[in-house]
Amino acid sequence: MSGPSAFAVTILDNGWRPRRILPVRHHWTAVLPDLVVDGHNWIALIQRRPPHQAASPGPDDITLTRAIIRSVRPLDLRVADHLIAAGDQWFSFRAAGLL
């Protein structure tokens, strides 16, 4: 049985350096007020999985990422990347051309 993933939204500055990490506890839309108030335009999605799982995305991960991208666009927010970490493995949606 797989364990749950931990999910966070990271607010980035214009150089894509992390400014603030917002843990997502229930639903990702709960962090929207913080994203709008911050005043920066770039975010990164960070997903941590248990080490025994694969870092590669499944169909649900791709669907969620695309839904988040569509949802934040009207707020003038852009997704720099969605990173999935599992143990020492990493997957980047940007590097894979999935953004």
PDB file as gemmi writes it, atoms N, CA and C in Angstrom:
CRYST1    1.000    1.000    1.000  90.00  90.00  90.00 P 1                      
ATOM      1  N   MET A   1       0.836  -1.176   0.000  1.00  0.00           N  
ATOM      2  CA  MET A   1       0.000   0.000   0.000  1.00  0.00           C  
ATOM      3  C   MET A   1       0.887   1.248   0.000  1.00  0.00           C  
ATOM      4  N   SER A   2       0.559   2.235  -0.821  1.00  0.00           N  
ATOM      5  CA  SER A   2       1.356   3.453  -0.889  1.00  0.00           C  
ATOM      6  C   SER A   2       0.977   4.425   0.207  1.00  0.00           C  
ATOM      7  N   GLY A   3       1.970   5.210   0.606  1.00  0.00           N  
ATOM      8  CA  GLY A   3       1.715   6.251   1.581  1.00  0.00           C  
ATOM      9  C   GLY A   3       1.282   7.530   0.884  1.00  0.00           C  
ATOM     10  N   PRO A   4       0.807   8.477   1.645  1.00  0.00           N  
ATOM     11  CA  PRO A   4       0.337   9.729   1.048  1.00  0.00           C  
ATOM     12  C   PRO A   4       1.494  10.614   0.604  1.00  0.00           C  
ATOM     13  N   SER A   5       1.189  11.490  -0.330  1.00  0.00           N  
ATOM     14  CA  SER A   5       2.145  12.488  -0.775  1.00  0.00           C  
ATOM     15  C   SER A   5       1.971  13.744   0.052  1.00  0.00           C  
ATOM     16  N   ALA A   6       3.066  14.451   0.275  1.00  0.00           N  
ATOM     17  CA  ALA A   6       3.006  15.777   0.886  1.00  0.00           C  
ATOM     18  C   ALA A   6       3.106  16.777  -0.254  1.00  0.00           C  
ATOM     19  N   PHE A   7       2.288  17.816  -0.215  1.00  0.00           N  
ATOM     20  CA  PHE A   7       2.207  18.762  -1.315  1.00  0.00           C  
ATOM     21  C   PHE A   7       2.397  20.167  -0.764  1.00  0.00           C  
ATOM     22  N   ALA A   8       3.164  20.988  -1.490  1.00  0.00           N  
ATOM     23  CA  ALA A   8       3.373  22.378  -1.096  1.00  0.00           C  
ATOM     24  C   ALA A   8       3.422  23.246  -2.339  1.00  0.00           C  
ATOM     25  N   VAL A   9       3.061  24.506  -2.147  1.00  0.00           N  
ATOM     26  CA  VAL A   9       3.196  25.503  -3.197  1.00  0.00           C  
ATOM     27  C   VAL A   9       4.286  26.453  -2.733  1.00  0.00           C  
ATOM     28  N   THR A  10       5.285  26.670  -3.581  1.00  0.00           N  
ATOM     29  CA  THR A  10       6.383  27.559  -3.252  1.00  0.00           C  
ATOM     30  C   THR A  10       6.255  28.839  -4.063  1.00  0.00           C  
ATOM     31  N   ILE A  11       6.271  29.971  -3.375  1.00  0.00           N  
ATOM     32  CA  ILE A  11       6.246  31.261  -4.046  1.00  0.00           C  
ATOM     33  C   ILE A  11       7.686  31.598  -4.427  1.00  0.00           C  
ATOM     34  N   LEU A  12       7.876  31.939  -5.693  1.00  0.00           N  
ATOM     35  CA  LEU A  12       9.205  32.236  -6.212  1.00  0.00           C  
ATOM     36  C   LEU A  12       9.332  33.719  -6.525  1.00  0.00           C  
ATOM     37  N   ASP A  13      10.564  34.238  -6.433  1.00  0.00           N  
ATOM     38  CA  ASP A  13      10.777  35.609  -6.889  1.00  0.00           C  
ATOM     39  C   ASP A  13      10.968  35.587  -8.405  1.00  0.00           C  
ATOM     40  N   ASN A  14      11.246  36.720  -8.999  1.00  0.00           N  
ATOM     41  CA  ASN A  14      11.362  36.776 -10.462  1.00  0.00           C  
ATOM     42  C   ASN A  14      12.556  36.011 -11.007  1.00  0.00           C  
ATOM     43  N   GLY A  15      13.523  35.686 -10.155  1.00  0.00           N  
ATOM     44  CA  GLY A  15      14.653  34.852 -10.549  1.00  0.00           C  
ATOM     45  C   GLY A  15      14.407  33.380 -10.263  1.00  0.00           C  
ATOM     46  N   TRP A  16      13.164  33.041  -9.898  1.00  0.00           N  
ATOM     47  CA  TRP A  16      12.724  31.682  -9.576  1.00  0.00           C  
ATOM     48  C   TRP A  16      13.397  31.118  -8.333  1.00  0.00           C  
ATOM     49  N   ARG A  17      13.810  31.997  -7.422  1.00  0.00           N  
ATOM     50  CA  ARG A  17      14.359  31.565  -6.140  1.00  0.00           C  
ATOM     51  C   ARG A  17      13.207  31.460  -5.138  1.00  0.00           C  
ATOM     52  N   PRO A  18      13.192  30.436  -4.306  1.00  0.00           N  
ATOM     53  CA  PRO A  18      12.098  30.275  -3.327  1.00  0.00           C  
ATOM     54  C   PRO A  18      12.051  31.441  -2.342  1.00  0.00           C  
ATOM     55  N   ARG A  19      10.852  31.978  -2.144  1.00  0.00           N  
ATOM     56  CA  ARG A  19      10.619  33.047  -1.165  1.00  0.00           C  
ATOM     57  C   ARG A  19       9.852  32.524   0.032  1.00  0.00           C  
ATOM     58  N   ARG A  20       8.868  31.684  -0.236  1.00  0.00           N  
ATOM     59  CA  ARG A  20       7.979  31.210   0.833  1.00  0.00           C  
ATOM     60  C   ARG A  20       7.359  29.884   0.424  1.00  0.00           C  
ATOM     61  N   ILE A  21       7.282  28.959   1.356  1.00  0.00           N  
ATOM     62  CA  ILE A  21       6.674  27.649   1.098  1.00  0.00           C  
ATOM     63  C   ILE A  21       5.349  27.590   1.849  1.00  0.00           C  
ATOM     64  N   LEU A  22       4.296  27.227   1.111  1.00  0.00           N  
ATOM     65  CA  LEU A  22       2.957  27.113   1.687  1.00  0.00           C  
ATOM     66  C   LEU A  22       2.532  25.648   1.652  1.00  0.00           C  
ATOM     67  N   PRO A  23       2.520  24.962   2.785  1.00  0.00           N  
ATOM     68  CA  PRO A  23       2.066  23.568   2.795  1.00  0.00           C  
ATOM     69  C   PRO A  23       0.584  23.495   2.430  1.00  0.00           C  
ATOM     70  N   VAL A  24       0.244  22.513   1.644  1.00  0.00           N  
ATOM     71  CA  VAL A  24      -1.157  22.280   1.278  1.00  0.00           C  
ATOM     72  C   VAL A  24      -1.662  21.158   2.169  1.00  0.00           C  
ATOM     73  N   ARG A  25      -2.583  21.492   3.044  1.00  0.00           N  
ATOM     74  CA  ARG A  25      -3.064  20.507   4.006  1.00  0.00           C  
ATOM     75  C   ARG A  25      -4.337  19.802   3.563  1.00  0.00           C  
ATOM     76  N   HIS A  26      -5.242  20.524   2.940  1.00  0.00           N  
ATOM     77  CA  HIS A  26      -6.510  19.907   2.542  1.00  0.00           C  
ATOM     78  C   HIS A  26      -6.714  19.988   1.031  1.00  0.00           C  
ATOM     79  N   HIS A  27      -6.821  21.188   0.527  1.00  0.00           N  
ATOM     80  CA  HIS A  27      -7.027  21.383  -0.907  1.00  0.00           C  
ATOM     81  C   HIS A  27      -6.142  22.540  -1.336  1.00  0.00           C  
ATOM     82  N   TRP A  28      -5.565  22.444  -2.510  1.00  0.00           N  
ATOM     83  CA  TRP A  28      -4.590  23.442  -2.938  1.00  0.00           C  
ATOM     84  C   TRP A  28      -5.182  24.847  -3.020  1.00  0.00           C  
ATOM     85  N   THR A  29      -6.491  24.985  -3.230  1.00  0.00           N  
ATOM     86  CA  THR A  29      -7.086  26.317  -3.332  1.00  0.00           C  
ATOM     87  C   THR A  29      -7.040  27.078  -1.999  1.00  0.00           C  
ATOM     88  N   ALA A  30      -6.805  26.388  -0.894  1.00  0.00           N  
ATOM     89  CA  ALA A  30      -6.723  27.052   0.406  1.00  0.00           C  
ATOM     90  C   ALA A  30      -5.536  28.012   0.484  1.00  0.00           C  
ATOM     91  N   VAL A  31      -4.529  27.825  -0.362  1.00  0.00           N  
ATOM     92  CA  VAL A  31      -3.362  28.715  -0.344  1.00  0.00           C  
ATOM     93  C   VAL A  31      -3.518  29.904  -1.294  1.00  0.00           C  
ATOM     94  N   LEU A  32      -4.599  29.948  -2.074  1.00  0.00           N  
ATOM     95  CA  LEU A  32      -4.782  31.036  -3.037  1.00  0.00           C  
ATOM     96  C   LEU A  32      -4.719  32.430  -2.410  1.00  0.00           C  
ATOM     97  N   PRO A  33      -5.380  32.688  -1.267  1.00  0.00           N  
ATOM     98  CA  PRO A  33      -5.272  34.041  -0.689  1.00  0.00           C  
ATOM     99  C   PRO A  33      -3.820  34.459  -0.420  1.00  0.00           C  
ATOM    100  N   ASP A  34      -3.000  33.537   0.065  1.00  0.00           N  
ATOM    101  CA  ASP A  34      -1.591  33.852   0.316  1.00  0.00           C  
ATOM    102  C   ASP A  34      -0.846  34.139  -0.982  1.00  0.00           C  
ATOM    103  N   LEU A  35      -1.189  33.429  -2.037  1.00  0.00           N  
ATOM    104  CA  LEU A  35      -0.527  33.640  -3.323  1.00  0.00           C  
ATOM    105  C   LEU A  35      -0.857  35.016  -3.890  1.00  0.00           C  
ATOM    106  N   VAL A  36      -2.101  35.416  -3.774  1.00  0.00           N  
ATOM    107  CA  VAL A  36      -2.539  36.699  -4.326  1.00  0.00           C  
ATOM    108  C   VAL A  36      -1.938  37.859  -3.535  1.00  0.00           C  
ATOM    109  N   VAL A  37      -1.900  37.739  -2.213  1.00  0.00           N  
ATOM    110  CA  VAL A  37      -1.394  38.808  -1.360  1.00  0.00           C  
ATOM    111  C   VAL A  37       0.117  38.978  -1.513  1.00  0.00           C  
ATOM    112  N   ASP A  38       0.829  37.915  -1.796  1.00  0.00           N  
ATOM    113  CA  ASP A  38       2.286  37.972  -1.850  1.00  0.00           C  
ATOM    114  C   ASP A  38       2.795  38.939  -2.915  1.00  0.00           C  
ATOM    115  N   GLY A  39       2.120  39.010  -4.043  1.00  0.00           N  
ATOM    116  CA  GLY A  39       2.522  39.957  -5.079  1.00  0.00           C  
ATOM    117  C   GLY A  39       3.541  39.446  -6.077  1.00  0.00           C  
ATOM    118  N   HIS A  40       3.990  38.220  -5.944  1.00  0.00           N  
ATOM    119  CA  HIS A  40       4.904  37.644  -6.930  1.00  0.00           C  
ATOM    120  C   HIS A  40       4.103  36.812  -7.913  1.00  0.00           C  
ATOM    121  N   ASN A  41       4.665  36.607  -9.102  1.00  0.00           N  
ATOM    122  CA  ASN A  41       3.909  35.966 -10.173  1.00  0.00           C  
ATOM    123  C   ASN A  41       4.259  34.513 -10.433  1.00  0.00           C  
ATOM    124  N   TRP A  42       5.316  34.013  -9.845  1.00  0.00           N  
ATOM    125  CA  TRP A  42       5.753  32.652 -10.135  1.00  0.00           C  
ATOM    126  C   TRP A  42       5.577  31.745  -8.928  1.00  0.00           C  
ATOM    127  N   ILE A  43       5.104  30.523  -9.192  1.00  0.00           N  
ATOM    128  CA  ILE A  43       5.000  29.513  -8.142  1.00  0.00           C  
ATOM    129  C   ILE A  43       5.571  28.195  -8.661  1.00  0.00           C  
ATOM    130  N   ALA A  44       5.958  27.353  -7.738  1.00  0.00           N  
ATOM    131  CA  ALA A  44       6.379  25.988  -8.063  1.00  0.00           C  
ATOM    132  C   ALA A  44       5.570  25.047  -7.181  1.00  0.00           C  
ATOM    133  N   LEU A  45       5.193  23.932  -7.739  1.00  0.00           N  
ATOM    134  CA  LEU A  45       4.469  22.901  -7.004  1.00  0.00           C  
ATOM    135  C   LEU A  45       5.484  21.837  -6.600  1.00  0.00           C  
ATOM    136  N   ILE A  46       5.505  21.497  -5.331  1.00  0.00           N  
ATOM    137  CA  ILE A  46       6.450  20.506  -4.821  1.00  0.00           C  
ATOM    138  C   ILE A  46       5.651  19.369  -4.198  1.00  0.00           C  
ATOM    139  N   GLN A  47       5.896  18.177  -4.678  1.00  0.00           N  
ATOM    140  CA  GLN A  47       5.196  16.991  -4.181  1.00  0.00           C  
ATOM    141  C   GLN A  47       6.240  15.997  -3.689  1.00  0.00           C  
ATOM    142  N   ARG A  48       6.111  15.594  -2.436  1.00  0.00           N  
ATOM    143  CA  ARG A  48       7.041  14.597  -1.868  1.00  0.00           C  
ATOM    144  C   ARG A  48       6.290  13.299  -1.637  1.00  0.00           C  
ATOM    145  N   ARG A  49       6.878  12.240  -2.143  1.00  0.00           N  
ATOM    146  CA  ARG A  49       6.296  10.901  -1.973  1.00  0.00           C  
ATOM    147  C   ARG A  49       7.204  10.061  -1.095  1.00  0.00           C  
ATOM    148  N   PRO A  50       6.670   8.990  -0.541  1.00  0.00           N  
ATOM    149  CA  PRO A  50       7.522   8.069   0.226  1.00  0.00           C  
ATOM    150  C   PRO A  50       8.651   7.537  -0.662  1.00  0.00           C  
ATOM    151  N   PRO A  51       9.810   7.257  -0.082  1.00  0.00           N  
ATOM    152  CA  PRO A  51      10.981   6.833  -0.864  1.00  0.00           C  
ATOM    153  C   PRO A  51      10.767   5.591  -1.731  1.00  0.00           C  
ATOM    154  N   HIS A  52       9.844   4.710  -1.341  1.00  0.00           N  
ATOM    155  CA  HIS A  52       9.654   3.478  -2.099  1.00  0.00           C  
ATOM    156  C   HIS A  52       8.794   3.685  -3.348  1.00  0.00           C  
ATOM    157  N   GLN A  53       8.196   4.861  -3.501  1.00  0.00           N  
ATOM    158  CA  GLN A  53       7.374   5.135  -4.676  1.00  0.00           C  
ATOM    159  C   GLN A  53       8.215   5.742  -5.789  1.00  0.00           C  
ATOM    160  N   ALA A  54       7.681   5.694  -6.997  1.00  0.00           N  
ATOM    161  CA  ALA A  54       8.358   6.300  -8.142  1.00  0.00           C  
ATOM    162  C   ALA A  54       8.087   7.797  -8.173  1.00  0.00           C  
ATOM    163  N   ALA A  55       9.048   8.551  -8.690  1.00  0.00           N  
ATOM    164  CA  ALA A  55       8.880  10.002  -8.804  1.00  0.00           C  
ATOM    165  C   ALA A  55       8.126  10.381 -10.072  1.00  0.00           C  
ATOM    166  N   SER A  56       7.941   9.459 -10.983  1.00  0.00           N  
ATOM    167  CA  SER A  56       7.257   9.788 -12.241  1.00  0.00           C  
ATOM    168  C   SER A  56       5.774  10.055 -11.984  1.00  0.00           C  
ATOM    169  N   PRO A  57       5.203  11.001 -12.737  1.00  0.00           N  
ATOM    170  CA  PRO A  57       3.802  11.369 -12.503  1.00  0.00           C  
ATOM    171  C   PRO A  57       2.835  10.354 -13.077  1.00  0.00           C  
ATOM    172  N   GLY A  58       1.689  10.266 -12.436  1.00  0.00           N  
ATOM    173  CA  GLY A  58       0.596   9.466 -12.960  1.00  0.00           C  
ATOM    174  C   GLY A  58      -0.408  10.384 -13.633  1.00  0.00           C  
ATOM    175  N   PRO A  59      -1.437   9.830 -14.235  1.00  0.00           N  
ATOM    176  CA  PRO A  59      -2.459  10.646 -14.901  1.00  0.00           C  
ATOM    177  C   PRO A  59      -3.107  11.674 -13.968  1.00  0.00           C  
ATOM    178  N   ASP A  60      -3.319  11.313 -12.699  1.00  0.00           N  
ATOM    179  CA  ASP A  60      -3.917  12.262 -11.750  1.00  0.00           C  
ATOM    180  C   ASP A  60      -2.995  13.454 -11.482  1.00  0.00           C  
ATOM    181  N   ASP A  61      -1.682  13.203 -11.437  1.00  0.00           N  
ATOM    182  CA  ASP A  61      -0.725  14.293 -11.222  1.00  0.00           C  
ATOM    183  C   ASP A  61      -0.755  15.270 -12.396  1.00  0.00           C  
ATOM    184  N   ILE A  62      -0.811  14.734 -13.603  1.00  0.00           N  
ATOM    185  CA  ILE A  62      -0.843  15.573 -14.801  1.00  0.00           C  
ATOM    186  C   ILE A  62      -2.139  16.380 -14.843  1.00  0.00           C  
ATOM    187  N   THR A  63      -3.254  15.740 -14.548  1.00  0.00           N  
ATOM    188  CA  THR A  63      -4.547  16.428 -14.527  1.00  0.00           C  
ATOM    189  C   THR A  63      -4.553  17.542 -13.486  1.00  0.00           C  
ATOM    190  N   LEU A  64      -4.048  17.260 -12.278  1.00  0.00           N  
ATOM    191  CA  LEU A  64      -4.004  18.266 -11.220  1.00  0.00           C  
ATOM    192  C   LEU A  64      -3.132  19.448 -11.636  1.00  0.00           C  
ATOM    193  N   THR A  65      -1.972  19.179 -12.181  1.00  0.00           N  
ATOM    194  CA  THR A  65      -1.061  20.249 -12.588  1.00  0.00           C  
ATOM    195  C   THR A  65      -1.711  21.146 -13.625  1.00  0.00           C  
ATOM    196  N   ARG A  66      -2.338  20.557 -14.615  1.00  0.00           N  
ATOM    197  CA  ARG A  66      -3.003  21.353 -15.657  1.00  0.00           C  
ATOM    198  C   ARG A  66      -4.168  22.157 -15.088  1.00  0.00           C  
ATOM    199  N   ALA A  67      -4.899  21.584 -14.137  1.00  0.00           N  
ATOM    200  CA  ALA A  67      -6.011  22.309 -13.507  1.00  0.00           C  
ATOM    201  C   ALA A  67      -5.485  23.504 -12.701  1.00  0.00           C  
ATOM    202  N   ILE A  68      -4.384  23.311 -11.990  1.00  0.00           N  
ATOM    203  CA  ILE A  68      -3.799  24.413 -11.222  1.00  0.00           C  
ATOM    204  C   ILE A  68      -3.316  25.515 -12.161  1.00  0.00           C  
ATOM    205  N   ILE A  69      -2.661  25.145 -13.246  1.00  0.00           N  
ATOM    206  CA  ILE A  69      -2.176  26.141 -14.216  1.00  0.00           C  
ATOM    207  C   ILE A  69      -3.338  26.967 -14.748  1.00  0.00           C  
ATOM    208  N   ARG A  70      -4.430  26.309 -15.125  1.00  0.00           N  
ATOM    209  CA  ARG A  70      -5.617  27.028 -15.626  1.00  0.00           C  
ATOM    210  C   ARG A  70      -6.228  27.913 -14.553  1.00  0.00           C  
ATOM    211  N   SER A  71      -6.245  27.433 -13.320  1.00  0.00           N  
ATOM    212  CA  SER A  71      -6.888  28.162 -12.230  1.00  0.00           C  
ATOM    213  C   SER A  71      -6.125  29.412 -11.808  1.00  0.00           C  
ATOM    214  N   VAL A  72      -4.810  29.383 -11.859  1.00  0.00           N  
ATOM    215  CA  VAL A  72      -4.032  30.537 -11.387  1.00  0.00           C  
ATOM    216  C   VAL A  72      -3.765  31.566 -12.485  1.00  0.00           C  
ATOM    217  N   ARG A  73      -3.946  31.189 -13.723  1.00  0.00           N  
ATOM    218  CA  ARG A  73      -3.687  32.116 -14.839  1.00  0.00           C  
ATOM    219  C   ARG A  73      -4.483  33.421 -14.715  1.00  0.00           C  
ATOM    220  N   PRO A  74      -5.807  33.386 -14.415  1.00  0.00           N  
ATOM    221  CA  PRO A  74      -6.546  34.646 -14.277  1.00  0.00           C  
ATOM    222  C   PRO A  74      -6.055  35.529 -13.121  1.00  0.00           C  
ATOM    223  N   LEU A  75      -5.325  34.950 -12.182  1.00  0.00           N  
ATOM    224  CA  LEU A  75      -4.783  35.703 -11.051  1.00  0.00           C  
ATOM    225  C   LEU A  75      -3.392  36.258 -11.356  1.00  0.00           C  
ATOM    226  N   ASP A  76      -2.970  36.143 -12.613  1.00  0.00           N  
ATOM    227  CA  ASP A  76      -1.649  36.575 -13.073  1.00  0.00           C  
ATOM    228  C   ASP A  76      -0.525  35.817 -12.360  1.00  0.00           C  
ATOM    229  N   LEU A  77      -0.782  34.547 -12.056  1.00  0.00           N  
ATOM    230  CA  LEU A  77       0.227  33.663 -11.479  1.00  0.00           C  
ATOM    231  C   LEU A  77       0.628  32.642 -12.536  1.00  0.00           C  
ATOM    232  N   ARG A  78       1.906  32.267 -12.515  1.00  0.00           N  
ATOM    233  CA  ARG A  78       2.396  31.275 -13.465  1.00  0.00           C  
ATOM    234  C   ARG A  78       3.135  30.170 -12.716  1.00  0.00           C  
ATOM    235  N   VAL A  79       2.996  28.959 -13.221  1.00  0.00           N  
ATOM    236  CA  VAL A  79       3.662  27.800 -12.616  1.00  0.00           C  
ATOM    237  C   VAL A  79       5.010  27.606 -13.298  1.00  0.00           C  
ATOM    238  N   ALA A  80       6.082  27.750 -12.525  1.00  0.00           N  
ATOM    239  CA  ALA A  80       7.436  27.560 -13.053  1.00  0.00           C  
ATOM    240  C   ALA A  80       7.739  26.075 -13.251  1.00  0.00           C  
ATOM    241  N   ASP A  81       7.269  25.242 -12.314  1.00  0.00           N  
ATOM    242  CA  ASP A  81       7.519  23.803 -12.412  1.00  0.00           C  
ATOM    243  C   ASP A  81       6.654  23.076 -11.389  1.00  0.00           C  
ATOM    244  N   HIS A  82       6.468  21.809 -11.624  1.00  0.00           N  
ATOM    245  CA  HIS A  82       5.886  20.888 -10.651  1.00  0.00           C  
ATOM    246  C   HIS A  82       6.941  19.810 -10.477  1.00  0.00           C  
ATOM    247  N   LEU A  83       7.498  19.746  -9.291  1.00  0.00           N  
ATOM    248  CA  LEU A  83       8.541  18.765  -8.987  1.00  0.00           C  
ATOM    249  C   LEU A  83       7.963  17.675  -8.106  1.00  0.00           C  
ATOM    250  N   ILE A  84       8.294  16.430  -8.443  1.00  0.00           N  
ATOM    251  CA  ILE A  84       7.900  15.291  -7.616  1.00  0.00           C  
ATOM    252  C   ILE A  84       9.184  14.649  -7.113  1.00  0.00           C  
ATOM    253  N   ALA A  85       9.279  14.487  -5.807  1.00  0.00           N  
ATOM    254  CA  ALA A  85      10.438  13.848  -5.182  1.00  0.00           C  
ATOM    255  C   ALA A  85       9.999  12.570  -4.505  1.00  0.00           C  
ATOM    256  N   ALA A  86      10.783  11.520  -4.701  1.00  0.00           N  
ATOM    257  CA  ALA A  86      10.563  10.244  -4.019  1.00  0.00           C  
ATOM    258  C   ALA A  86      11.940   9.678  -3.684  1.00  0.00           C  
ATOM    259  N   GLY A  87      12.301   9.754  -2.411  1.00  0.00           N  
ATOM    260  CA  GLY A  87      13.655   9.334  -2.030  1.00  0.00           C  
ATOM    261  C   GLY A  87      14.670  10.242  -2.706  1.00  0.00           C  
ATOM    262  N   ASP A  88      15.618   9.664  -3.439  1.00  0.00           N  
ATOM    263  CA  ASP A  88      16.614  10.474  -4.145  1.00  0.00           C  
ATOM    264  C   ASP A  88      16.253  10.698  -5.620  1.00  0.00           C  
ATOM    265  N   GLN A  89      15.047  10.326  -6.017  1.00  0.00           N  
ATOM    266  CA  GLN A  89      14.579  10.538  -7.389  1.00  0.00           C  
ATOM    267  C   GLN A  89      13.769  11.822  -7.470  1.00  0.00           C  
ATOM    268  N   TRP A  90      13.905  12.530  -8.585  1.00  0.00           N  
ATOM    269  CA  TRP A  90      13.141  13.746  -8.842  1.00  0.00           C  
ATOM    270  C   TRP A  90      12.554  13.692 -10.227  1.00  0.00           C  
ATOM    271  N   PHE A  91      11.380  14.275 -10.388  1.00  0.00           N  
ATOM    272  CA  PHE A  91      10.773  14.429 -11.705  1.00  0.00           C  
ATOM    273  C   PHE A  91      10.362  15.884 -11.856  1.00  0.00           C  
ATOM    274  N   SER A  92      10.722  16.485 -12.976  1.00  0.00           N  
ATOM    275  CA  SER A  92      10.362  17.872 -13.272  1.00  0.00           C  
ATOM    276  C   SER A  92       9.405  17.899 -14.449  1.00  0.00           C  
ATOM    277  N   PHE A  93       8.211  18.469 -14.231  1.00  0.00           N  
ATOM    278  CA  PHE A  93       7.251  18.615 -15.330  1.00  0.00           C  
ATOM    279  C   PHE A  93       7.819  19.526 -16.410  1.00  0.00           C  
ATOM    280  N   ARG A  94       8.540  20.588 -16.009  1.00  0.00           N  
ATOM    281  CA  ARG A  94       9.123  21.518 -16.988  1.00  0.00           C  
ATOM    282  C   ARG A  94      10.161  20.791 -17.850  1.00  0.00           C  
ATOM    283  N   ALA A  95      11.065  20.065 -17.223  1.00  0.00           N  
ATOM    284  CA  ALA A  95      12.109  19.365 -17.982  1.00  0.00           C  
ATOM    285  C   ALA A  95      11.523  18.311 -18.915  1.00  0.00           C  
ATOM    286  N   ALA A  96      10.392  17.725 -18.516  1.00  0.00           N  
ATOM    287  CA  ALA A  96       9.746  16.696 -19.339  1.00  0.00           C  
ATOM    288  C   ALA A  96       8.830  17.297 -20.406  1.00  0.00           C  
ATOM    289  N   GLY A  97       8.696  18.633 -20.419  1.00  0.00           N  
ATOM    290  CA  GLY A  97       7.840  19.284 -21.410  1.00  0.00           C  
ATOM    291  C   GLY A  97       6.352  19.143 -21.130  1.00  0.00           C  
ATOM    292  N   LEU A  98       5.991  18.950 -19.868  1.00  0.00           N  
ATOM    293  CA  LEU A  98       4.580  18.753 -19.505  1.00  0.00           C  
ATOM    294  C   LEU A  98       3.893  20.013 -18.994  1.00  0.00           C  
ATOM    295  N   LEU A  99       4.564  21.148 -19.042  1.00  0.00           N  
ATOM    296  CA  LEU A  99       3.927  22.404 -18.616  1.00  0.00           C  
ATOM    297  C   LEU A  99       3.467  23.175 -19.823  1.00  0.00           C  
TER     298      LEU A  99                                                      
END                                                                             
